[in-house]
Tab-separated table of C-alpha atoms in Angstrom:
chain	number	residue	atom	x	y	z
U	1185	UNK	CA	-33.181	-21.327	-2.496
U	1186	UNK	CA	-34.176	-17.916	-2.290
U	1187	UNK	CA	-32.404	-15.002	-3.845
U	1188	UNK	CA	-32.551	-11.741	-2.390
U	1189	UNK	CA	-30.867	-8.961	-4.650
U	1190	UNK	CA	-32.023	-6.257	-2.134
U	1191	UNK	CA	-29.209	-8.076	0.165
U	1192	UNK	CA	-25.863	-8.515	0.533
U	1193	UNK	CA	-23.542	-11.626	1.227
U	1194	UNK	CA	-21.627	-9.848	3.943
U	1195	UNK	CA	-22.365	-11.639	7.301
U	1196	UNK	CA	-21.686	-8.364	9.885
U	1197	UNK	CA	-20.614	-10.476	13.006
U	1198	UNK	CA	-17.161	-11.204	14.156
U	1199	UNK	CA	-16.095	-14.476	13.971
U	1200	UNK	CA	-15.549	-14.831	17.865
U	1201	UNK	CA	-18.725	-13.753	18.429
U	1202	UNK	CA	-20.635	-15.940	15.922
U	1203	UNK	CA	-18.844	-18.817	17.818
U	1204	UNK	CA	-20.046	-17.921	20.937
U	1205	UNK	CA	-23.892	-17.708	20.029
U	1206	UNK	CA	-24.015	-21.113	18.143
U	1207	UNK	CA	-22.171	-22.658	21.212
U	1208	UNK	CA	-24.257	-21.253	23.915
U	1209	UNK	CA	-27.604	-19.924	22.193
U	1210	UNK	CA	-30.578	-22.337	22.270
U	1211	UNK	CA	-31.727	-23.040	19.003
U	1212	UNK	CA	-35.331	-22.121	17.618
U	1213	UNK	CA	-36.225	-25.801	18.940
U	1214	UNK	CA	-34.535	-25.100	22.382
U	1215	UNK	CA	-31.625	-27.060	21.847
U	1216	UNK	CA	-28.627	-25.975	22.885
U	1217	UNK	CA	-24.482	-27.610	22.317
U	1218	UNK	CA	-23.583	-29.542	25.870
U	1219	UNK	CA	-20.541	-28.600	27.756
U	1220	UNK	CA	-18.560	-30.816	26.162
U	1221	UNK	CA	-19.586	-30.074	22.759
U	1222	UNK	CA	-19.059	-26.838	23.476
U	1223	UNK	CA	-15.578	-27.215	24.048
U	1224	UNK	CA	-15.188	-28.917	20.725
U	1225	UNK	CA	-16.885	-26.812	18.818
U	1226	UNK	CA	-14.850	-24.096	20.053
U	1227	UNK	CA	-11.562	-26.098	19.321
U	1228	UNK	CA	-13.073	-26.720	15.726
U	1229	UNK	CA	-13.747	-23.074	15.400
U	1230	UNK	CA	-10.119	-22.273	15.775
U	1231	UNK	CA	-8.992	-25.197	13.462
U	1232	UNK	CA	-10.646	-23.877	10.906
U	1233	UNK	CA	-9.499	-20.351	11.305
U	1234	UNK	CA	-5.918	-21.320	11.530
U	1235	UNK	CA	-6.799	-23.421	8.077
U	1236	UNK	CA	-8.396	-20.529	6.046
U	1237	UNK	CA	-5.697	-18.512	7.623
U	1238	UNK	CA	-2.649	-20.192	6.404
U	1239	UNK	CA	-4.355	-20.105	2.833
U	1240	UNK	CA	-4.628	-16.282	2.862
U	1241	UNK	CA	-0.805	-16.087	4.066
U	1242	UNK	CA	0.122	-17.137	0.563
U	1243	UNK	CA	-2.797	-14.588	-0.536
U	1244	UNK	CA	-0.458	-11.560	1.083
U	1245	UNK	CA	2.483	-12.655	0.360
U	1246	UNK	CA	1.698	-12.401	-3.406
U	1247	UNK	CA	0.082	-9.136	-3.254
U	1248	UNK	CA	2.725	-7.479	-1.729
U	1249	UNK	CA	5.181	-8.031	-4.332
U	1250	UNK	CA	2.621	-7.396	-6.826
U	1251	UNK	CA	1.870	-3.844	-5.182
U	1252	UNK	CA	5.346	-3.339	-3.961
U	1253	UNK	CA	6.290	-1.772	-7.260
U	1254	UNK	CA	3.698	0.873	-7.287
U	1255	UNK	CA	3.356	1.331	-3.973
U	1256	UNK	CA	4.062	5.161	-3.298
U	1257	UNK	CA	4.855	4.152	0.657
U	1258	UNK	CA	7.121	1.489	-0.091
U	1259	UNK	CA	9.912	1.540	2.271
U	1260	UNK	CA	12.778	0.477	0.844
U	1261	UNK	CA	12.013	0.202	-2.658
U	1262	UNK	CA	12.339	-2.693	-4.860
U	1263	UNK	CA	15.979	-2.577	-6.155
U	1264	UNK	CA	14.939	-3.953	-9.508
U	1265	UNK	CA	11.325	-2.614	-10.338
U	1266	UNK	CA	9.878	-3.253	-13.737
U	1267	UNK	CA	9.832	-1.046	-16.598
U	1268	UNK	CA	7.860	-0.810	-20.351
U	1269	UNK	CA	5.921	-3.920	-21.369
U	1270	UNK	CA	7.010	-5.653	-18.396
U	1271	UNK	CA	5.680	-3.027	-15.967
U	1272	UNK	CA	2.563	-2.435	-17.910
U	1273	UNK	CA	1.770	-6.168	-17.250
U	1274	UNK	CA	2.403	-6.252	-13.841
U	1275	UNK	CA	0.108	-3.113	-13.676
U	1276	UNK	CA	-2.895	-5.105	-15.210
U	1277	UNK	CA	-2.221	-8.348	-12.945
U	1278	UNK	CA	-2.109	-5.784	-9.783
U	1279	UNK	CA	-5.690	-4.619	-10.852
U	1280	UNK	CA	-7.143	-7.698	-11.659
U	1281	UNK	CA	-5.921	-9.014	-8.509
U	1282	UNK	CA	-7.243	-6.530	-6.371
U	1283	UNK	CA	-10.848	-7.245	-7.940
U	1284	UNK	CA	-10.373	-10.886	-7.389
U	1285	UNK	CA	-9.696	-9.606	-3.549
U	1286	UNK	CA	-12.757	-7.114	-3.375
U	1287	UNK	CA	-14.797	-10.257	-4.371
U	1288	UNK	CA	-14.072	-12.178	-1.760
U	1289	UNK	CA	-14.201	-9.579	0.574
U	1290	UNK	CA	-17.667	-8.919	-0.672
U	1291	UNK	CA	-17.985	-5.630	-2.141
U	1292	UNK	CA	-19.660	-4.279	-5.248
U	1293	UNK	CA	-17.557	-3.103	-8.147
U	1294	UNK	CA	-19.162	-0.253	-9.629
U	1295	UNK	CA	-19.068	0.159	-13.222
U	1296	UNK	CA	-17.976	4.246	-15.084
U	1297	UNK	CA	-21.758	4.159	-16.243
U	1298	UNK	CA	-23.250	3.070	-12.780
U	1299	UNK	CA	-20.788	5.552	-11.215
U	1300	UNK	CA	-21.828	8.479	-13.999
U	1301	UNK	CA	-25.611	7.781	-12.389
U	1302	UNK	CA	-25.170	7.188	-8.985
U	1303	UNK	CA	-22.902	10.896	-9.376
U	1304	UNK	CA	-25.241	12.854	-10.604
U	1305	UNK	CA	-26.364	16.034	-8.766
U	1306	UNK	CA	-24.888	16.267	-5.187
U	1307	UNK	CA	-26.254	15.978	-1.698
U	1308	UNK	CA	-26.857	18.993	0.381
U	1309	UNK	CA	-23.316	18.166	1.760
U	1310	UNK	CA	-21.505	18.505	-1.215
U	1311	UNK	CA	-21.639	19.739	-4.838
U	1312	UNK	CA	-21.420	18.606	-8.257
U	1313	UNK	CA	-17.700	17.520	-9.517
U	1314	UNK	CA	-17.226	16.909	-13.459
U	1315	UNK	CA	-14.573	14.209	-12.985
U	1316	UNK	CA	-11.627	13.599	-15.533
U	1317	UNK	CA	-11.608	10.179	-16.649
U	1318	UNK	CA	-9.345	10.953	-18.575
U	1319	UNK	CA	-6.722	11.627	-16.246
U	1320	UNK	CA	-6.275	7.756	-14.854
U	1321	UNK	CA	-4.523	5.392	-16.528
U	1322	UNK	CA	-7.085	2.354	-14.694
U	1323	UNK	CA	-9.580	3.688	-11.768
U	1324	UNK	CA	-11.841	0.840	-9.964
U	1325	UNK	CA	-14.133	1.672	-7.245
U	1326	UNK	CA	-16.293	-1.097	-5.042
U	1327	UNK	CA	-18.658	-0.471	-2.242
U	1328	UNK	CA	-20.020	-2.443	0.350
U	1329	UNK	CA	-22.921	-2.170	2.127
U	1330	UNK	CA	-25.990	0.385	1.487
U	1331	UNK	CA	-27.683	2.131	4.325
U	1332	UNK	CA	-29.251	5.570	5.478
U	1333	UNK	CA	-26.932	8.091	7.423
U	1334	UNK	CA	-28.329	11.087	9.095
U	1335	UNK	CA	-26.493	14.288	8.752
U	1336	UNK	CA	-27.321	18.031	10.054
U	1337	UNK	CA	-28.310	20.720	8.322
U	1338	UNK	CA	-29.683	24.372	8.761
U	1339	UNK	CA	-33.086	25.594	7.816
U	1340	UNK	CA	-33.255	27.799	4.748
U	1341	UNK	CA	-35.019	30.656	6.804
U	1342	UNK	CA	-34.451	29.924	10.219
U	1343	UNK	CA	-30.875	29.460	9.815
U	1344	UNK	CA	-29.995	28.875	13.530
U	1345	UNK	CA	-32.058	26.290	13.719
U	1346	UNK	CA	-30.555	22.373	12.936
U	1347	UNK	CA	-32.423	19.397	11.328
U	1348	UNK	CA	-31.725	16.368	10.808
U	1349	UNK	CA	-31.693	14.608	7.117
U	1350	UNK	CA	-31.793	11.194	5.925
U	1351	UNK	CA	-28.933	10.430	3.036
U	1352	UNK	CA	-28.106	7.240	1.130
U	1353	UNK	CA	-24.732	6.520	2.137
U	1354	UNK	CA	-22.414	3.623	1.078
U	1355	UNK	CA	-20.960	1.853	4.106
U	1356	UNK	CA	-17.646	1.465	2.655
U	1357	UNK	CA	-16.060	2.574	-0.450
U	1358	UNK	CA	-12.890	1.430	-1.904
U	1359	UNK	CA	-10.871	3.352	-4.623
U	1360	UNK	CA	-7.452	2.183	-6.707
U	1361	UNK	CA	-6.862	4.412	-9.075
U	1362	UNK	CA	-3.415	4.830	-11.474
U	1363	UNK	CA	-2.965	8.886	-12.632
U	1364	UNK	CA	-1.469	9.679	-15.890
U	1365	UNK	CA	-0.153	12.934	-16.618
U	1366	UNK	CA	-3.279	15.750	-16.693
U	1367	UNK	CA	-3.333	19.584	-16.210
U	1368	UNK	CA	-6.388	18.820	-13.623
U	1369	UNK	CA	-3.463	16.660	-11.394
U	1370	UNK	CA	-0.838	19.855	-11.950
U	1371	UNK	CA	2.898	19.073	-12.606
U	1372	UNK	CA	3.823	17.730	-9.242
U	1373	UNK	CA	1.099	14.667	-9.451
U	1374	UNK	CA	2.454	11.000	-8.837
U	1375	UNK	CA	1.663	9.124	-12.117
U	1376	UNK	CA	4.027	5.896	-11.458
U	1377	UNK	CA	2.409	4.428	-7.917
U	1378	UNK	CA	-1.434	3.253	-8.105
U	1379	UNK	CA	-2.872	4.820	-4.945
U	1380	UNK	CA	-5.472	2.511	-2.634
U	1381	UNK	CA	-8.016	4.744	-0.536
U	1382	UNK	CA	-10.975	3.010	2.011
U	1383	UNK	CA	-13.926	5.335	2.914
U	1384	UNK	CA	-16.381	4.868	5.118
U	1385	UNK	CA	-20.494	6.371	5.615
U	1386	UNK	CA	-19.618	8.175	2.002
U	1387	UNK	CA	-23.310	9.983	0.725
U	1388	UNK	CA	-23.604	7.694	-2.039
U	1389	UNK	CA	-24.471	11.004	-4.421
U	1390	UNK	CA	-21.230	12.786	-2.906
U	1391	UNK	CA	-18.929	9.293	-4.567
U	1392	UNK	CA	-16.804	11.777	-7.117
U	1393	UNK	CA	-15.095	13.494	-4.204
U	1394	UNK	CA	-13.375	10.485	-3.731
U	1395	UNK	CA	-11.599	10.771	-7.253
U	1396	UNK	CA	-8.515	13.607	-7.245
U	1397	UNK	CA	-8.637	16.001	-10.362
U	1398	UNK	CA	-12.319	16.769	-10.224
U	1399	UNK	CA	-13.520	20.236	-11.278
U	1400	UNK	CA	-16.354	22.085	-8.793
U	1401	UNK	CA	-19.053	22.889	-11.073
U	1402	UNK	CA	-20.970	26.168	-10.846
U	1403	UNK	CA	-24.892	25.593	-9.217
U	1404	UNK	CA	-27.549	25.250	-11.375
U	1405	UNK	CA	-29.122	28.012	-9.964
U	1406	UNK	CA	-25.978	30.381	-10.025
U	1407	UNK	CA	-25.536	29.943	-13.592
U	1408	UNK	CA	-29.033	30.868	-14.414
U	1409	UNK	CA	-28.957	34.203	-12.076
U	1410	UNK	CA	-25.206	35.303	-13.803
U	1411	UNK	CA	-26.838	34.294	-17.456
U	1412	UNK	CA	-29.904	35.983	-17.049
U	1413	UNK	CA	-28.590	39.475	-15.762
U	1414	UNK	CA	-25.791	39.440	-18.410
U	1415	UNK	CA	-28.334	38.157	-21.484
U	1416	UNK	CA	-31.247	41.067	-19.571
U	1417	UNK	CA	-27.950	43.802	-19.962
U	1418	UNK	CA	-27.265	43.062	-23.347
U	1419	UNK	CA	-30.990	43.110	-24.344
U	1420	UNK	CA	-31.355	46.332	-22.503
U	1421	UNK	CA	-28.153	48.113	-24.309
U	1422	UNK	CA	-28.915	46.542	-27.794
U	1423	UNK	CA	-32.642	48.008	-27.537
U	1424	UNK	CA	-31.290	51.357	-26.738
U	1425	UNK	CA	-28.753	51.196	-29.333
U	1426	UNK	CA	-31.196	49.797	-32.374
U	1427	UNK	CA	-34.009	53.104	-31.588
U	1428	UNK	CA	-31.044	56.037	-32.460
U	1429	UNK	CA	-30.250	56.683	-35.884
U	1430	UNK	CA	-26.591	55.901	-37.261
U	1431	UNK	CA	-25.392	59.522	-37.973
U	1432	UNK	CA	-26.450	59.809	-34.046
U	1433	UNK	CA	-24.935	56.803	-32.904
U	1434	UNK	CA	-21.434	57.317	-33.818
U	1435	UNK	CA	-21.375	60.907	-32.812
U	1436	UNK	CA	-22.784	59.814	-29.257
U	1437	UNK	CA	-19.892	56.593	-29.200
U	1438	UNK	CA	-16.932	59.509	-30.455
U	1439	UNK	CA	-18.301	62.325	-27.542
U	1440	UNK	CA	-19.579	59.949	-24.956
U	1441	UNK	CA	-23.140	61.297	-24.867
U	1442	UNK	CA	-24.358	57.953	-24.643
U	1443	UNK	CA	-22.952	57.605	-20.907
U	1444	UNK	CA	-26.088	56.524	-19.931
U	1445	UNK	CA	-26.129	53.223	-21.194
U	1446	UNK	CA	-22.592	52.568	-19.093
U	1447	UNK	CA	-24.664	52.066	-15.986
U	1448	UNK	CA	-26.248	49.102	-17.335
U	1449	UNK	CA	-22.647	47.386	-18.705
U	1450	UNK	CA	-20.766	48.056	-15.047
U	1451	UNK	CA	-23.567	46.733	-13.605
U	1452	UNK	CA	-23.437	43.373	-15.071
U	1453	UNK	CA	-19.654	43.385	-15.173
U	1454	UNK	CA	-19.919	44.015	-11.135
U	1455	UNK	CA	-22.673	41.283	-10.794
U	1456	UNK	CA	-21.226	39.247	-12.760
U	1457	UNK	CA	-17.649	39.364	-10.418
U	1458	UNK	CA	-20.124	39.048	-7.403
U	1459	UNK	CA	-21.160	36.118	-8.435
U	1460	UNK	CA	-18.232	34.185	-9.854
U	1461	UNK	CA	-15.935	35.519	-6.628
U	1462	UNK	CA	-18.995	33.935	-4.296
U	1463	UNK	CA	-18.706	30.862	-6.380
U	1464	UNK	CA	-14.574	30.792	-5.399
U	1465	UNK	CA	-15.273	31.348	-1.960
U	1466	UNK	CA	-17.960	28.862	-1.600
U	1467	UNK	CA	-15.368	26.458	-3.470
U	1468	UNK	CA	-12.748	27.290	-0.836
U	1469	UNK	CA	-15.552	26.777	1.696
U	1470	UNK	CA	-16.021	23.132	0.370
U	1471	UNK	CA	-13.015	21.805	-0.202
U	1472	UNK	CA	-11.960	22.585	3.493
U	1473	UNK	CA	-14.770	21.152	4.321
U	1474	UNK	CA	-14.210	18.197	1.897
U	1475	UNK	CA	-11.035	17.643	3.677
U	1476	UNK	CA	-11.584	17.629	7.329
U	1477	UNK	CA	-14.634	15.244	6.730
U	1478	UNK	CA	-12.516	13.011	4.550
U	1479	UNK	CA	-9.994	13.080	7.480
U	1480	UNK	CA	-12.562	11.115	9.728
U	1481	UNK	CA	-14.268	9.144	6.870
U	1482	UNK	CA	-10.862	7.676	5.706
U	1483	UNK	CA	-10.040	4.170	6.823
U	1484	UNK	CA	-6.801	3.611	5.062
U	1485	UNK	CA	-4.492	3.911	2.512
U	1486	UNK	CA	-2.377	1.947	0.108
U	1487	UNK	CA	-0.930	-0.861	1.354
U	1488	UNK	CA	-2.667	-0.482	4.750
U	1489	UNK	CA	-5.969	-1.416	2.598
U	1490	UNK	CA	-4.621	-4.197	1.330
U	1491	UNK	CA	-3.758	-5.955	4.916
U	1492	UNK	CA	-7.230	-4.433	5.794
U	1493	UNK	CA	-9.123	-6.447	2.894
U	1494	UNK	CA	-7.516	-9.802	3.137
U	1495	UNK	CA	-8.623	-9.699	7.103
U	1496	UNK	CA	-11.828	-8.700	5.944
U	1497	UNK	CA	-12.014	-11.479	3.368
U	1498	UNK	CA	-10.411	-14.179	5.500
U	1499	UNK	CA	-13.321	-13.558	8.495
U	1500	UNK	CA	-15.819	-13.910	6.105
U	1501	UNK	CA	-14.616	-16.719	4.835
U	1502	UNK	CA	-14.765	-18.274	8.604
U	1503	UNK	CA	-17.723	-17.031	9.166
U	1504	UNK	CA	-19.225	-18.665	6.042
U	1505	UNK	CA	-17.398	-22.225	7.135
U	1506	UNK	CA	-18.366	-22.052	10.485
U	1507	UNK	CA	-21.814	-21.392	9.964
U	1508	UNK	CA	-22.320	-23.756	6.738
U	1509	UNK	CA	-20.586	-26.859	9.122
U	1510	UNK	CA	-22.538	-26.017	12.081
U	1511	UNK	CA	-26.173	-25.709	10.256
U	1512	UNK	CA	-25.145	-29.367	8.565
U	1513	UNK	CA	-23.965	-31.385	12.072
U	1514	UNK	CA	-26.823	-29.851	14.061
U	1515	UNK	CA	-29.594	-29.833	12.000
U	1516	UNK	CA	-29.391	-31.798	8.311
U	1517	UNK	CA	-29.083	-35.057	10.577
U	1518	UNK	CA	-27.938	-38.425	8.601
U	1519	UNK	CA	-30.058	-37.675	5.144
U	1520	UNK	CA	-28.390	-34.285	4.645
U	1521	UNK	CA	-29.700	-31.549	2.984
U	1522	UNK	CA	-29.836	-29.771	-0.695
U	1523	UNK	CA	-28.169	-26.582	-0.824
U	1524	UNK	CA	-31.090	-24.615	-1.507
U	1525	UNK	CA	-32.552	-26.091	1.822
U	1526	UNK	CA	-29.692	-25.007	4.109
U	1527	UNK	CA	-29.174	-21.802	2.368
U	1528	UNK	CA	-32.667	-20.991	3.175
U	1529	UNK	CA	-32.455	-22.347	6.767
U	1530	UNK	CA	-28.967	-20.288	7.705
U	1531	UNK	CA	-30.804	-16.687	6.132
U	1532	UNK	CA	-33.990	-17.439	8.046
U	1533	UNK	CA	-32.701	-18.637	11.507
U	1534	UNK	CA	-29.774	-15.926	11.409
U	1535	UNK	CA	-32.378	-12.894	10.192
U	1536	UNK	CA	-34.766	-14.552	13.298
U	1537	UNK	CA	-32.616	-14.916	16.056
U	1538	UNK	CA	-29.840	-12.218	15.490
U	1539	UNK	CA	-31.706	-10.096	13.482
U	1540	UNK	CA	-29.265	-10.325	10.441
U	1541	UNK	CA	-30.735	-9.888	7.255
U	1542	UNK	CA	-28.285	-11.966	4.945
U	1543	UNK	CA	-27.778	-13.427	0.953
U	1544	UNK	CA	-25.958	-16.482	2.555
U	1545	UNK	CA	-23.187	-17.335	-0.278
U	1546	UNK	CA	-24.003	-21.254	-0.189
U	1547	UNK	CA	-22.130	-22.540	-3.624
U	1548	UNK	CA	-18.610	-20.779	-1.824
U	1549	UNK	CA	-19.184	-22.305	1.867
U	1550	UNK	CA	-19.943	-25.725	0.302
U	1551	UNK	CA	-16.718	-25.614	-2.193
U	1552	UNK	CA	-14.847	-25.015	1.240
U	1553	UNK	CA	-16.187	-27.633	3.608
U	1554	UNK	CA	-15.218	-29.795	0.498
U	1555	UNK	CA	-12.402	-29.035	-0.065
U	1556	UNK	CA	-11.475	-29.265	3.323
U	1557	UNK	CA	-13.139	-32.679	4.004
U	1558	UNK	CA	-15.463	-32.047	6.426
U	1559	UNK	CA	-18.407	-32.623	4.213
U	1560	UNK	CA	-20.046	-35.895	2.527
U	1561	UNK	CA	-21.677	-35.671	-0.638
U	1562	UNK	CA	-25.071	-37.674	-0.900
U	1563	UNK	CA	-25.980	-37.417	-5.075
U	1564	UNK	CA	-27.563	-33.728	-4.581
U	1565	UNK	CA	-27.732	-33.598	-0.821
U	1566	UNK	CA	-24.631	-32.864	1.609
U	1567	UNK	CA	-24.154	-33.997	5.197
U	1568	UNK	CA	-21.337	-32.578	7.807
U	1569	UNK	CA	-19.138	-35.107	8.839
U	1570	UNK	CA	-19.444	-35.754	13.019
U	1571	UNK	CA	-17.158	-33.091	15.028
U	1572	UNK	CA	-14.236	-35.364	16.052
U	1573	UNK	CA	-13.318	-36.693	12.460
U	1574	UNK	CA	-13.763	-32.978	10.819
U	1575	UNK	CA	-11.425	-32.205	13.733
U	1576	UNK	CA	-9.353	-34.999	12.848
U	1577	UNK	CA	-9.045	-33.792	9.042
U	1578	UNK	CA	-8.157	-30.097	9.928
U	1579	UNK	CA	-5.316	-31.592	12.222
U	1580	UNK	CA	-3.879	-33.735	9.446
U	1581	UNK	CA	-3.859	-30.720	7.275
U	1582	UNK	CA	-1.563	-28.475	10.329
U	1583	UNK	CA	0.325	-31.477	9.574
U	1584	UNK	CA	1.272	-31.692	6.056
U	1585	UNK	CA	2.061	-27.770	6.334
U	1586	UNK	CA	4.285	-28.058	9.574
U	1587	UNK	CA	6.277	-30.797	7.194
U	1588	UNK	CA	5.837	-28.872	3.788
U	1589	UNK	CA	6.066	-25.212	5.232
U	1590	UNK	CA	5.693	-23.111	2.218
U	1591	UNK	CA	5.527	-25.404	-0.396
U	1592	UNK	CA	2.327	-26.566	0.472
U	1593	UNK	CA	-0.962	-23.993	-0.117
U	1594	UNK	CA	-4.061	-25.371	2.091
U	1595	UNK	CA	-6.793	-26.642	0.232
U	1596	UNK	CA	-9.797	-24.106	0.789
């Protein structure tokens, strides 16, 4: 079983399309589903999203009174939210839900040291933020999906003409974050509700602007021109001052005979303003900027990414049933196969045929045929079970949950 750590688990096909090209796409050996088993397949298909469906019902239902009492959109409110010890709890069972969910959506939680190097510097779209870690109470942030965007930018010298740049970007980006009270926020910042932000196409460099209460730090090369002409000045004038003798100095300080060296000092104190008030401008530049490329870049917020994340993690989930079933019924024949041996054959024919380079998640896939008994287990090796009984299986769970209702959570 081959590990790829250059690769994600994310399978990026819909589930309605991955149905329709293992029903009606030939296999590498030519063999394609008939008519018939076409139509069963298809039937299966939707079995087994109704099944994984129902089981993520429950999943909602729970998070949504676990975010309802820190959600800043919540409309109406809880009548009887929690408060001290209690609340505190319910704040650490919110977060450590929410990194269960990211899980099984697939994304990447990114450490505060992994996040501390991947922020370092800034892309030639954005500049360098010192971020205040101090002003969250808890602050998670996942990504999913690495890639290359292209982005425009002007020639140094030729500045009307455009080029095109290549920039690591992070596909999506998801932030939760809980403030506490910090000057950086101001006196008017929400530090009750945990806020929930999805980004997409983010320059993975460029992360930080993600995270309210960060600080615009002056350029590298800024600071070095305003240090050098004030340290140059102050040479200059303490030169001049060190060659006249004391009786001399003082009378030139009391009669202002030494005008000459007040060029030098209002020169520095102008170039000095120069350059700071170009720094404030280019920091008002930025930030509207910042904000009306956020505005296209943001997915959704708060309890919109919630709902957005469970349908993300229930189609993978589908996707990773559908496919592990399929690959067993069609191909492992009446032996089975290991699970090294159809994880390897579900990367290589999807990454030949569709062109999807994948890190199939086998171990999950299997626990879920299992568990929803559509699988036989041979010692080490696994076989599907034929199409009409797994069919037959999935119906008899629709039934026990059209009798139980809620009291019964799908297996899955």
């Amino acid at each position: 079983m081959a590990e790829f750590f250059d690769r994600e688990h994310y399978i990026p096909v819909r589930a309605a399309d991955l149905v329709e090209f293992l029903c009606t796409v030939s296999d590498s050996g030519g063999h394609a589903l008939s008519p018939d088993e076409q139509v069963a397949f298809r039937r299966f298909a939707r079995s087994v999203a109704g099944h994984i469906h129902i089981t993520y019902l429950g999943e909602l239902r729970r998070l949504k009174e676990a975010y309802a009492a820190f959600d800043p959109d919540a409309d109406p409110k809880p009548l009887h939210p929690p408060e001290g010890e209690e609340r505190a709890a319910a704040l650490d069972r919110l977060f450590e839900t929410f990194v269960h969910l990211m899980g099984r959506a697939n994304y990447r939680r990114l450490s505060r040291d992994e996040m501390e190097q991947v922020m370092q510097g800034a892309s030639d779209w954005g500049v360098d933020l010192d971020v205040a870690w101090d002003a969250y109470d808890k602050v998670e942030v996942f990504y999913r999906g690495k890639g290359t965007g292209k982005r425009t930018k002007r020639h140094r010298l030729l500045w009307w003409r455009k080029r095109l740049k290549s920039v690591p970007t992070f596909a999506r980006v998801a932030v939760m974050f809980k403030q506490r009270p910090h000057k950086r926020l101001g006196d008017e910042a929400d530090t009750r509700s945990v806020f929930l932000k999805l980004f997409k196409d983010i320059p993975q460099m460029d992360i930080e602007m993600l995270l309210p209460g960060g600080r615009i730090l002056m350029p590298k090369v800024e600071r070095w021109k305003l240090g050098g002409s004030v340290a140059s000045t102050v040479g200059y004038v303490g030169w001049k001052l060190s060659t006249l003798p004391l009786l001399s100095l003082i009378h030139g300080l009391a009669t202002g005979a030494l005008w000459a060296l007040y060029a030098p000092l209002a020169l520095v104190a102008g170039y000095g303003y120069r350059t700071w008030y170009d720094f404030q401008v280019s920091r008002q530049t930025y930030t509207l900027q910042l904000t009306q490329s956020l505005y296209y870049q943001n997915l959704d917020n708060n309890g919109g990414v919630m709902f957005r994340l469970l349908d993300e993690a229930e189609e993978q989930e589908i996707r990773e049933v559908l496919l592990a079933y399929f690959y067993l019924w069609r191909h492992a024949g009446d032996r089975g196969w290991t699970p090294a041996e159809l994880d390897d054959y579900i990367e290589l024919d999807l990454e030949k045929r569709l062109n999807v380079a994948i890190d199939f998640e086998i171990g999950d896939a299997l626990r879920k045929l299992e568990a929803a008994g559509i699988m036989d287990t041979l010692g080490d090796r696994y076989r599907a079970v034929p199409l009409d009984q797994a069919q037959d299986r999935l119906d008899h769970h629709w039934e026990q949950y059209a009798r139980a209702g809620d009291e019964l959570v799908p297996t899955g």
